[in-house]
């Protein structure tokens, strides 16, 4: 069957391509196979809606890198349409090009995905990952120091300043400001779309969920209590008589602490590296993203997008729930 004979939207392909079967894709033709001949890497396309034209663009790119490709199926998870393709090998250059394509699809190429039948751990950043803001920037706006704090935040997230230094600089700017601004930010904390769905999906597999944040303990604790997370770690800002002193209390949660938190949780729950997922958006998230079996950059700065194995540029955390669903479907597909 030629791809031009398929419906315009991939969500309608199940009526034309039999579910649970494998098709090798060659020169725009879908050739039915009895079993999958290879399973060395995977490409997953994710979007609110995926058109046949999007798949054609992807197939041209795979051909450019001389990848043998099989179509393995479609799915929908948390409102996200997905298409799974399997290849004969992993190609890093192809993976990098997928990340920066100017299209509406979130697509990634990976050597493998986690086994959701086993216990796993998801470790996330908080600011601009689990919530739709940088909490310290929101506090700064209320305190009348928004521009000064945002400038330092931007430098840190781009990797232009060591995180501990940037954090101390930002906290110092709050000296003499009212602690009550934390109440306002906490009451209006904008949870990232898809966060609740990701938590529900992960829990259905018995997975553990945690946050390691360069933000503040008060906010991660709110998320922990509301969503039933298993572990959180963040920073504390000193206040005396309801007024900030501009000092940090205790250890600062930086990139090293985040990476060590992933290792700690992995050991605590007896989880294999392949069943760990780390999600973040900033340069200080890269060490934990690199250590995880599946590292995901979401709405990330270019330097983070380039180095992370998987990037989500358009969707929100619904995409991470969809990746878990793709993992489940992929695990059921057998090779010769």
Tab-separated table of C-alpha atoms in Angstrom:
chain	number	residue	atom	x	y	z
A	1	UNK	CA	0.000	0.000	0.000
A	2	UNK	CA	1.322	3.437	-0.930
A	3	UNK	CA	1.294	6.153	1.734
A	4	UNK	CA	-0.913	8.305	-0.512
A	5	UNK	CA	-3.687	5.742	-0.050
A	6	UNK	CA	-3.752	6.316	3.714
A	7	UNK	CA	-6.163	8.785	5.381
A	8	UNK	CA	-4.995	12.365	5.822
A	9	UNK	CA	-4.699	11.999	9.618
A	10	UNK	CA	-2.748	9.192	11.266
A	11	UNK	CA	-5.446	8.735	13.921
A	12	UNK	CA	-7.585	7.248	11.126
A	13	UNK	CA	-4.978	4.759	9.940
A	14	UNK	CA	-6.231	1.927	12.136
A	15	UNK	CA	-9.062	1.413	9.694
A	16	UNK	CA	-6.585	0.858	6.853
A	17	UNK	CA	-3.461	-0.571	8.510
A	18	UNK	CA	-4.260	-3.551	10.706
A	19	UNK	CA	-3.531	-2.960	14.402
A	20	UNK	CA	-0.899	-5.190	15.968
A	21	UNK	CA	0.860	-5.783	12.644
A	22	UNK	CA	4.178	-4.556	11.260
A	23	UNK	CA	4.765	-2.794	7.963
A	24	UNK	CA	8.145	-2.167	6.427
A	25	UNK	CA	8.271	1.220	4.738
A	26	UNK	CA	10.182	1.447	1.441
A	27	UNK	CA	9.875	4.183	-1.192
A	28	UNK	CA	6.588	5.365	0.268
A	29	UNK	CA	5.056	1.879	0.338
A	30	UNK	CA	3.845	0.041	3.445
A	31	UNK	CA	4.686	-3.665	3.064
A	32	UNK	CA	3.007	-6.073	5.487
A	33	UNK	CA	5.391	-8.335	7.457
A	34	UNK	CA	4.728	-11.332	9.671
A	35	UNK	CA	7.213	-10.134	12.287
A	36	UNK	CA	9.574	-7.261	12.919
A	37	UNK	CA	12.989	-7.911	11.290
A	38	UNK	CA	14.916	-5.474	13.518
A	39	UNK	CA	14.473	-3.435	16.678
A	40	UNK	CA	17.636	-1.393	17.141
A	41	UNK	CA	16.094	2.052	17.599
A	42	UNK	CA	12.789	3.856	17.591
A	43	UNK	CA	11.369	7.147	16.339
A	44	UNK	CA	8.189	8.471	17.936
A	45	UNK	CA	6.121	11.323	16.478
A	46	UNK	CA	3.912	13.234	18.940
A	47	UNK	CA	1.407	16.052	18.362
A	48	UNK	CA	-2.160	17.133	19.006
A	49	UNK	CA	-2.813	15.909	15.472
A	50	UNK	CA	-0.415	14.222	13.035
A	51	UNK	CA	-1.026	14.467	9.302
A	52	UNK	CA	0.084	12.068	6.614
A	53	UNK	CA	2.239	14.906	5.250
A	54	UNK	CA	4.109	15.030	8.572
A	55	UNK	CA	4.901	11.334	8.259
A	56	UNK	CA	6.091	11.822	4.695
A	57	UNK	CA	8.499	14.510	5.881
A	58	UNK	CA	9.808	12.198	8.598
A	59	UNK	CA	10.264	9.304	6.136
A	60	UNK	CA	12.283	11.524	3.776
A	61	UNK	CA	14.567	12.408	6.669
A	62	UNK	CA	14.985	8.745	7.651
A	63	UNK	CA	15.829	7.912	4.023
A	64	UNK	CA	18.394	10.708	4.016
A	65	UNK	CA	20.269	8.817	6.740
A	66	UNK	CA	19.739	5.438	5.036
A	67	UNK	CA	17.710	4.035	7.901
A	68	UNK	CA	15.588	0.970	7.318
A	69	UNK	CA	12.174	1.742	8.761
A	70	UNK	CA	9.129	-0.193	9.944
A	71	UNK	CA	5.783	1.258	10.943
A	72	UNK	CA	4.740	-0.191	14.312
A	73	UNK	CA	1.453	1.555	15.068
A	74	UNK	CA	-0.489	4.576	16.276
A	75	UNK	CA	-1.780	5.510	19.719
A	76	UNK	CA	-3.387	8.329	21.670
A	77	UNK	CA	-2.476	9.158	25.249
A	78	UNK	CA	-3.687	12.154	27.259
A	79	UNK	CA	-4.993	13.784	24.080
A	80	UNK	CA	-1.696	13.360	22.227
A	81	UNK	CA	-1.549	11.443	18.948
A	82	UNK	CA	1.516	9.262	18.500
A	83	UNK	CA	3.081	7.196	15.722
A	84	UNK	CA	5.849	4.661	16.341
A	85	UNK	CA	8.515	3.692	13.820
A	86	UNK	CA	11.325	1.196	14.363
A	87	UNK	CA	14.734	1.243	12.664
A	88	UNK	CA	17.636	-1.076	12.012
A	89	UNK	CA	20.126	1.152	13.873
A	90	UNK	CA	20.528	4.336	15.896
A	91	UNK	CA	21.870	7.420	14.109
A	92	UNK	CA	22.995	10.379	16.208
A	93	UNK	CA	23.054	12.904	13.343
A	94	UNK	CA	19.496	12.003	12.417
A	95	UNK	CA	18.489	12.352	16.073
A	96	UNK	CA	19.992	15.829	16.263
A	97	UNK	CA	18.298	16.988	13.077
A	98	UNK	CA	14.904	15.831	14.353
A	99	UNK	CA	15.236	18.118	17.379
A	100	UNK	CA	15.538	21.297	15.329
A	101	UNK	CA	13.091	20.686	12.480
A	102	UNK	CA	10.790	23.658	11.893
A	103	UNK	CA	7.489	21.820	12.162
A	104	UNK	CA	4.637	21.339	14.619
A	105	UNK	CA	5.591	17.772	15.542
A	106	UNK	CA	7.588	16.715	18.581
A	107	UNK	CA	9.691	13.845	17.258
A	108	UNK	CA	12.527	11.938	18.877
A	109	UNK	CA	14.871	9.105	17.997
A	110	UNK	CA	16.101	6.778	20.743
A	111	UNK	CA	18.015	3.546	21.055
A	112	UNK	CA	15.436	2.227	23.515
A	113	UNK	CA	12.606	3.243	25.825
A	114	UNK	CA	11.951	2.172	29.431
A	115	UNK	CA	10.180	-1.066	30.298
A	116	UNK	CA	6.991	0.051	32.044
A	117	UNK	CA	6.352	-3.470	33.360
A	118	UNK	CA	9.227	-2.897	35.794
A	119	UNK	CA	9.485	-0.377	38.629
A	120	UNK	CA	10.783	2.984	37.478
A	121	UNK	CA	11.521	6.507	38.685
A	122	UNK	CA	10.690	9.865	37.114
A	123	UNK	CA	12.713	12.802	38.456
A	124	UNK	CA	11.645	16.279	37.367
A	125	UNK	CA	12.748	19.849	37.660
A	126	UNK	CA	9.973	22.130	38.935
A	127	UNK	CA	10.215	25.636	37.482
A	128	UNK	CA	9.119	25.768	33.823
A	129	UNK	CA	8.773	21.976	33.942
A	130	UNK	CA	6.138	20.984	36.515
A	131	UNK	CA	4.855	24.563	36.761
A	132	UNK	CA	4.533	27.200	34.047
A	133	UNK	CA	6.799	29.795	35.585
A	134	UNK	CA	10.071	30.439	37.362
A	135	UNK	CA	8.785	30.853	40.915
A	136	UNK	CA	11.641	33.080	42.025
A	137	UNK	CA	10.883	35.399	39.108
A	138	UNK	CA	7.218	35.582	40.158
A	139	UNK	CA	8.294	36.402	43.714
A	140	UNK	CA	10.615	39.073	42.366
A	141	UNK	CA	7.833	40.765	40.387
A	142	UNK	CA	5.746	41.020	43.544
A	143	UNK	CA	8.752	42.385	45.427
A	144	UNK	CA	9.487	45.020	42.789
A	145	UNK	CA	12.829	43.497	41.736
A	146	UNK	CA	11.621	41.525	38.739
A	147	UNK	CA	14.069	42.770	36.121
A	148	UNK	CA	17.136	42.293	38.308
A	149	UNK	CA	16.236	38.725	39.293
A	150	UNK	CA	15.077	37.670	35.802
A	151	UNK	CA	18.366	38.810	34.294
A	152	UNK	CA	20.332	36.547	36.631
A	153	UNK	CA	17.875	33.670	36.118
A	154	UNK	CA	18.295	33.875	32.338
A	155	UNK	CA	22.082	33.740	32.609
A	156	UNK	CA	21.925	30.662	34.817
A	157	UNK	CA	19.427	28.787	32.629
A	158	UNK	CA	21.572	29.423	29.554
A	159	UNK	CA	24.615	28.052	31.333
A	160	UNK	CA	26.417	31.415	31.439
A	161	UNK	CA	26.681	31.470	35.224
A	162	UNK	CA	27.309	28.748	37.791
A	163	UNK	CA	23.971	27.945	39.425
A	164	UNK	CA	24.977	28.318	43.070
A	165	UNK	CA	26.403	31.769	42.434
A	166	UNK	CA	23.333	32.850	40.492
A	167	UNK	CA	20.991	31.533	43.165
A	168	UNK	CA	22.776	33.329	45.996
A	169	UNK	CA	22.764	36.545	43.945
A	170	UNK	CA	19.047	36.307	43.331
A	171	UNK	CA	18.167	35.456	46.931
A	172	UNK	CA	20.321	38.367	48.171
A	173	UNK	CA	18.107	40.757	46.203
A	174	UNK	CA	15.162	39.787	48.457
A	175	UNK	CA	16.790	41.206	51.574
A	176	UNK	CA	14.179	43.261	53.445
A	177	UNK	CA	11.239	42.045	51.313
A	178	UNK	CA	8.103	40.585	52.903
A	179	UNK	CA	7.860	36.810	53.197
A	180	UNK	CA	4.148	37.106	52.356
A	181	UNK	CA	4.941	37.197	48.647
A	182	UNK	CA	5.484	33.426	48.882
A	183	UNK	CA	1.839	33.036	49.920
A	184	UNK	CA	0.672	34.811	46.776
A	185	UNK	CA	2.867	32.735	44.462
A	186	UNK	CA	1.839	29.492	46.175
A	187	UNK	CA	-1.873	30.316	45.883
A	188	UNK	CA	-1.510	30.976	42.146
A	189	UNK	CA	1.012	28.264	41.224
A	190	UNK	CA	0.299	27.444	37.541
A	191	UNK	CA	0.747	23.689	37.171
A	192	UNK	CA	2.101	22.618	33.788
A	193	UNK	CA	-0.571	21.088	31.514
A	194	UNK	CA	-0.116	17.335	31.440
A	195	UNK	CA	1.516	17.135	34.878
A	196	UNK	CA	-1.529	15.483	36.468
A	197	UNK	CA	-1.852	13.088	33.524
A	198	UNK	CA	1.820	12.133	33.736
A	199	UNK	CA	1.539	11.466	37.466
A	200	UNK	CA	-1.564	9.325	36.960
A	201	UNK	CA	0.032	7.385	34.095
A	202	UNK	CA	3.270	6.735	35.991
A	203	UNK	CA	1.417	5.629	39.119
A	204	UNK	CA	-0.634	3.176	37.067
A	205	UNK	CA	2.664	1.388	36.368
A	206	UNK	CA	3.773	1.596	39.995
A	207	UNK	CA	6.471	4.120	39.153
A	208	UNK	CA	7.887	6.601	41.664
A	209	UNK	CA	7.745	10.355	41.057
A	210	UNK	CA	10.076	12.990	42.455
A	211	UNK	CA	11.095	16.628	42.033
A	212	UNK	CA	14.600	18.034	42.483
A	213	UNK	CA	14.301	21.795	42.189
A	214	UNK	CA	16.594	24.778	42.254
A	215	UNK	CA	13.520	26.643	43.485
A	216	UNK	CA	11.978	26.636	46.929
A	217	UNK	CA	10.839	23.852	49.259
A	218	UNK	CA	7.486	25.497	49.889
A	219	UNK	CA	6.390	25.076	46.293
A	220	UNK	CA	7.625	21.515	45.728
A	221	UNK	CA	5.946	20.496	48.979
A	222	UNK	CA	2.650	21.872	47.678
A	223	UNK	CA	2.992	19.702	44.546
A	224	UNK	CA	4.031	16.685	46.616
A	225	UNK	CA	0.961	16.949	48.823
A	226	UNK	CA	-1.516	17.699	46.041
A	227	UNK	CA	-0.338	15.021	43.602
A	228	UNK	CA	1.006	12.348	45.942
A	229	UNK	CA	4.627	12.519	44.809
A	230	UNK	CA	7.138	10.235	46.492
A	231	UNK	CA	10.037	12.609	47.093
A	232	UNK	CA	10.940	16.287	46.715
A	233	UNK	CA	14.029	18.351	47.405
A	234	UNK	CA	14.561	22.098	46.971
A	235	UNK	CA	15.981	25.201	48.675
A	236	UNK	CA	15.029	27.288	51.707
A	237	UNK	CA	15.235	31.062	51.991
A	238	UNK	CA	15.739	32.601	55.418
A	239	UNK	CA	13.142	34.948	56.911
A	240	UNK	CA	13.111	36.645	60.306
A	241	UNK	CA	9.850	38.090	61.660
A	242	UNK	CA	8.242	37.718	58.236
A	243	UNK	CA	11.022	39.509	56.376
A	244	UNK	CA	13.600	37.906	54.087
A	245	UNK	CA	17.248	38.287	55.096
A	246	UNK	CA	18.636	37.602	51.642
A	247	UNK	CA	20.310	34.390	52.820
A	248	UNK	CA	19.953	30.762	51.759
A	249	UNK	CA	19.432	28.122	54.425
A	250	UNK	CA	21.373	24.880	54.013
A	251	UNK	CA	22.582	23.205	50.852
A	252	UNK	CA	21.695	24.650	47.460
A	253	UNK	CA	20.077	22.180	45.061
A	254	UNK	CA	22.261	22.544	41.973
A	255	UNK	CA	23.010	20.275	39.029
A	256	UNK	CA	25.183	17.972	41.131
A	257	UNK	CA	22.508	17.535	43.791
A	258	UNK	CA	19.920	16.799	41.100
A	259	UNK	CA	22.115	14.121	39.530
A	260	UNK	CA	22.870	12.599	42.927
A	261	UNK	CA	19.159	12.593	43.744
A	262	UNK	CA	18.513	10.448	40.675
A	263	UNK	CA	21.217	7.998	41.772
A	264	UNK	CA	19.834	7.960	45.317
A	265	UNK	CA	16.293	7.202	44.176
A	266	UNK	CA	17.509	4.566	41.753
A	267	UNK	CA	19.275	2.737	44.601
A	268	UNK	CA	16.463	3.291	47.103
A	269	UNK	CA	13.804	1.746	44.874
A	270	UNK	CA	16.022	-0.884	43.222
A	271	UNK	CA	15.489	0.576	39.768
A	272	UNK	CA	17.607	-0.110	36.696
A	273	UNK	CA	19.068	2.863	34.839
A	274	UNK	CA	16.947	1.950	31.815
A	275	UNK	CA	13.816	2.581	33.898
A	276	UNK	CA	14.761	6.093	35.005
A	277	UNK	CA	13.406	9.246	33.380
A	278	UNK	CA	14.633	12.783	34.040
A	279	UNK	CA	12.801	15.877	32.772
A	280	UNK	CA	13.982	19.482	32.853
A	281	UNK	CA	14.471	22.670	30.877
A	282	UNK	CA	17.651	24.352	32.093
A	283	UNK	CA	21.405	23.850	31.905
A	284	UNK	CA	21.472	22.724	35.543
A	285	UNK	CA	19.165	19.829	34.586
A	286	UNK	CA	21.580	18.381	32.026
A	287	UNK	CA	23.562	16.128	34.429
A	288	UNK	CA	20.439	14.320	35.642
A	289	UNK	CA	19.051	14.205	32.091
A	290	UNK	CA	22.321	12.634	30.911
A	291	UNK	CA	22.351	10.063	33.743
A	292	UNK	CA	18.794	8.874	33.149
A	293	UNK	CA	17.870	6.012	30.888
A	294	UNK	CA	15.467	8.417	29.185
A	295	UNK	CA	16.429	12.097	29.420
A	296	UNK	CA	13.870	14.659	28.304
A	297	UNK	CA	14.302	18.405	27.743
A	298	UNK	CA	11.006	20.285	27.697
A	299	UNK	CA	10.657	23.800	26.254
A	300	UNK	CA	14.395	24.006	26.731
A	301	UNK	CA	17.073	26.512	25.873
A	302	UNK	CA	19.032	25.620	22.669
A	303	UNK	CA	22.087	24.332	24.572
A	304	UNK	CA	19.886	21.956	26.576
A	305	UNK	CA	17.878	20.868	23.542
A	306	UNK	CA	21.064	20.017	21.701
A	307	UNK	CA	22.491	17.848	24.473
A	308	UNK	CA	19.351	16.118	25.763
A	309	UNK	CA	18.495	12.743	24.172
A	310	UNK	CA	14.813	13.682	23.783
A	311	UNK	CA	13.361	17.161	23.316
A	312	UNK	CA	9.771	18.316	23.623
A	313	UNK	CA	9.383	21.700	21.946
A	314	UNK	CA	5.647	22.091	21.328
A	315	UNK	CA	3.631	19.876	23.672
A	316	UNK	CA	3.620	20.016	27.463
A	317	UNK	CA	3.946	17.154	29.944
A	318	UNK	CA	1.208	15.278	28.077
A	319	UNK	CA	4.116	14.275	25.835
A	320	UNK	CA	5.910	12.556	28.715
A	321	UNK	CA	2.774	10.521	29.471
A	322	UNK	CA	2.635	9.651	25.772
A	323	UNK	CA	6.252	8.475	25.877
A	324	UNK	CA	5.302	6.025	28.643
A	325	UNK	CA	2.468	4.740	26.452
A	326	UNK	CA	4.845	4.375	23.503
A	327	UNK	CA	7.178	2.405	25.769
A	328	UNK	CA	4.371	0.038	26.714
A	329	UNK	CA	3.360	-0.577	23.108
A	330	UNK	CA	6.955	-1.009	21.972
A	331	UNK	CA	7.653	-3.650	24.620
A	332	UNK	CA	4.932	-5.851	23.113
A	333	UNK	CA	6.503	-5.901	19.662
A	334	UNK	CA	8.719	-8.912	19.004
A	335	UNK	CA	11.508	-9.383	16.444
A	336	UNK	CA	12.400	-12.486	14.462
